Each structure stands twice: as structure tokens, then as C-alpha cells.
């Protein structure tokens, strides 16, 4: 068999992508960062100067853009219409607007369709907000990863510092994270919520390796 579908959901900066990448590597599965897809659509909308209230135009962008991934040396590279946007999709202006774009029903419909195609053959670790509830409701392995808002902000702060980005204070980061969680959890279409059959993993006091090991054990039980 080509492997299972593994869904990893949770709030912003809970460590989903770090852990998802390592789990994918360990099992030789594909990794798909669905947040990067919503970020890429957001970047396209911003670049085209589209009114953020014009849902029809935003939906058109979501249907027309071509988002693709390529393996990179340290991180997965993201392309928007053939142009690399790996770094640009992490800009604060994108982070600030992505939750609004991701709340547009037609945007979600299009992304969900593409994500199901990517995951169709199994052997995939997909992370996001609605993978276990909406995109892959039949995935045999579903993880809901959480950590305290303070711990998530602290990790992001340390990460930014290591990358040489140091414009946002820890307090500001925590506020921005909490605001994005609120928007993602309260939207009408597929809000961030734990699937009934998901395993909740609180990573506040766990190391990356411990989280990877826990998920690996769950995968092995289902393989
Ligand atoms: O995972 P990341 O923090 O990069 O996701 C950015 C944003 O994309 C989230 O805050 C959310 O608004 C949106 N998103 C979503 N559904 C997903 C993944 C991300 O709505 N499956």
C-alpha cells in the first residue's frame, strides 16, 4: 500500500508543519501544507490589488491561480503561477489577511477540491484547520494539535529571532495568534474545530521528537 492519509489540525503556530514534515519523512509520505495554499491565494489577491470585500473577485483568483510545491533544502518551496513565493507568503501582511480570505466559501471549496486530489492516493500528511473535519473526513489518523497561546508565541518568537526577523514583540505575536485563532474558529464554513475521532495532543510541554513519536505510534497501529 502507498500509505495512509494523516490529518493534522490545530490553531496557529502549534507546531503542526514542523511535526508533519518530520512524520512524512519518517514514513516516506508526501507532506502538504494547506495553510500555504490559503496564504498563496491571499498573496495573489493582495498583489492584484483586489478589494478584500469583493468575494466574487477573490473566488475567481482562487480558481485561477496555480499553486504548487517543490521540495527545498530546508523547507518546502511554494510557487504561485510558477513564481516562488516561499518567503512572501510568510509576510505579516499575508498573515493579517489570510483568515478573511480563507473564510470565503468559494475559496474553501476550491482549495478543498485541490487538497482532496493531492491526498487521493494516500501516503500523505496534510496539515491545516479543517483536514480531519472536512477535507479528509475518512482519514484513519487524525491529530488535533494544541499548545498554550503563550507557548506558541514564544516558539514563533524564537524562530523569528533565529531567522533574523525581529520586528514583532512576544506580546504582539501572542495577540496576533489569538486573533487569527478566533477568526478561524468562529467562521461559518469549516471552522477550526477538533474532529470527533481526532486524537488531541497538547504539545505545550512536549519536545518535537516526543510529538513525532506519539504520532508515529498512532500511524503504526493503523498501517
Ligand atoms: O497554517 P497556517 O497558519 O499557515 O494557515 C494560515 C491560515 O490559513 C489560517 O490562519 C487559516 O485562516 C487558513 N487555513 C484554513 N484552513 C486550512 C489551513 C489554513 O482556513 N486547512
CSV table of N, CA and C and ligand atoms in Angstrom, one decimal, residues 9-13 16 33-36 38-39 90 95 98-100 102-103 108 115 127-131 135 156 180-181 183-184 187 190, ligand 1:
chain,number,residue,atom,x,y,z
A,9,UNK,N,-4.5,18.9,12.4
A,9,UNK,CA,-5.2,20.2,12.5
A,9,UNK,C,-4.8,20.8,13.9
A,10,UNK,N,-5.1,22.1,13.9
A,10,UNK,CA,-4.9,22.8,15.2
A,10,UNK,C,-4.7,24.3,14.9
A,11,UNK,N,-4.6,25.1,16.0
A,11,UNK,CA,-4.5,26.5,15.9
A,11,UNK,C,-3.2,27.0,15.4
A,12,UNK,N,-3.0,28.2,15.1
A,12,UNK,CA,-1.8,28.8,14.5
A,12,UNK,C,-0.6,28.5,15.4
A,13,UNK,N,0.5,28.2,14.7
A,13,UNK,CA,1.8,28.0,15.4
A,13,UNK,C,1.9,27.0,16.5
A,16,UNK,N,2.4,22.3,14.0
A,16,UNK,CA,1.9,21.3,13.0
A,16,UNK,C,2.8,21.0,11.9
A,33,UNK,N,1.1,21.3,3.1
A,33,UNK,CA,0.8,22.4,4.0
A,33,UNK,C,-0.4,23.2,3.4
A,34,UNK,N,-1.6,22.9,3.9
A,34,UNK,CA,-2.7,23.6,3.3
A,34,UNK,C,-2.8,25.1,3.6
A,35,UNK,N,-2.2,25.4,4.8
A,35,UNK,CA,-2.1,26.9,5.1
A,35,UNK,C,-1.4,27.7,4.1
A,36,UNK,N,-0.3,27.0,3.5
A,36,UNK,CA,0.4,27.7,2.5
A,36,UNK,C,-0.4,28.0,1.2
A,38,UNK,N,-3.8,28.7,1.3
A,38,UNK,CA,-4.6,29.8,1.6
A,38,UNK,C,-3.7,31.1,1.6
A,39,UNK,N,-2.5,31.0,2.1
A,39,UNK,CA,-1.6,32.1,2.1
A,39,UNK,C,-1.3,32.6,0.6
A,90,UNK,N,4.8,34.3,4.0
A,90,UNK,CA,5.0,34.4,5.5
A,90,UNK,C,5.0,35.9,5.9
A,95,UNK,N,-0.3,37.2,6.7
A,95,UNK,CA,-0.8,36.6,8.0
A,95,UNK,C,-2.0,37.4,8.5
A,98,UNK,N,-5.0,36.6,5.8
A,98,UNK,CA,-5.4,35.2,5.3
A,98,UNK,C,-6.7,34.7,5.9
A,99,UNK,N,-7.0,35.0,7.2
A,99,UNK,CA,-8.2,34.4,7.8
A,99,UNK,C,-9.4,34.9,7.1
A,100,UNK,N,-9.4,36.1,6.6
A,100,UNK,CA,-10.6,36.7,5.9
A,100,UNK,C,-10.7,36.0,4.6
A,102,UNK,N,-9.6,33.1,3.8
A,102,UNK,CA,-9.9,31.7,4.0
A,102,UNK,C,-11.4,31.5,4.5
A,103,UNK,N,-12.0,32.5,4.8
A,103,UNK,CA,-13.4,32.4,5.2
A,103,UNK,C,-14.4,32.5,4.1
A,108,UNK,N,-12.7,28.2,-0.1
A,108,UNK,CA,-12.6,27.0,0.6
A,108,UNK,C,-13.0,25.8,-0.3
A,115,UNK,N,-7.0,19.9,-2.5
A,115,UNK,CA,-6.4,19.2,-1.4
A,115,UNK,C,-6.8,17.7,-1.5
A,127,UNK,N,-1.5,19.1,6.8
A,127,UNK,CA,-1.9,19.9,8.0
A,127,UNK,C,-2.7,21.1,7.6
A,128,UNK,N,-3.5,21.6,8.6
A,128,UNK,CA,-4.4,22.7,8.4
A,128,UNK,C,-5.3,23.0,9.5
A,129,UNK,N,-6.5,23.3,9.2
A,129,UNK,CA,-7.5,23.6,10.2
A,129,UNK,C,-8.8,22.7,10.1
A,130,UNK,N,-9.0,22.3,8.9
A,130,UNK,CA,-10.3,21.5,8.6
A,130,UNK,C,-10.0,20.2,7.9
A,131,UNK,N,-8.8,19.7,8.0
A,131,UNK,CA,-8.5,18.5,7.3
A,131,UNK,C,-9.3,17.3,7.8
A,135,UNK,N,-11.9,18.2,4.8
A,135,UNK,CA,-11.1,17.8,3.6
A,135,UNK,C,-11.0,16.3,3.5
A,156,UNK,N,7.3,30.9,18.2
A,156,UNK,CA,7.4,31.7,16.9
A,156,UNK,C,8.4,32.8,17.1
A,180,UNK,N,-6.1,35.5,15.1
A,180,UNK,CA,-6.2,34.6,14.0
A,180,UNK,C,-7.0,33.3,14.4
A,181,UNK,N,-6.7,32.8,15.6
A,181,UNK,CA,-7.4,31.6,16.1
A,181,UNK,C,-8.9,31.9,16.2
A,183,UNK,N,-10.7,34.2,14.6
A,183,UNK,CA,-11.3,34.3,13.3
A,183,UNK,C,-11.5,32.9,12.7
A,184,UNK,N,-10.5,32.0,12.8
A,184,UNK,CA,-10.6,30.7,12.2
A,184,UNK,C,-11.6,29.8,12.9
A,187,UNK,N,-15.6,31.3,12.1
A,187,UNK,CA,-16.1,31.4,10.7
A,187,UNK,C,-17.2,30.4,10.5
A,190,UNK,N,-16.5,25.5,7.6
A,190,UNK,CA,-15.5,24.6,8.2
A,190,UNK,C,-14.5,25.4,9.2
B,1,LIG,O1,-1.3,27.0,8.8
B,1,LIG,P1,-1.1,28.5,8.6
B,1,LIG,O2,-1.0,29.2,9.9
B,1,LIG,O3,-0.1,28.8,7.7
B,1,LIG,O4,-2.5,28.9,8.0
B,1,LIG,C1,-2.8,30.2,7.6
B,1,LIG,C2,-4.3,30.5,7.6
B,1,LIG,O5,-4.9,29.8,6.5
B,1,LIG,C3,-5.0,30.1,8.9
B,1,LIG,O6,-5.0,31.1,9.9
B,1,LIG,C4,-6.5,29.9,8.3
B,1,LIG,O7,-7.1,31.1,8.2
B,1,LIG,C5,-6.2,29.4,6.9
B,1,LIG,N1,-6.3,27.9,6.8
B,1,LIG,C6,-7.6,27.4,6.7
B,1,LIG,N2,-7.8,26.1,6.5
B,1,LIG,C7,-6.7,25.3,6.4
B,1,LIG,C8,-5.4,25.8,6.6
B,1,LIG,C9,-5.3,27.1,6.8
B,1,LIG,O8,-8.6,28.1,6.8
B,1,LIG,N3,-6.9,23.9,6.2
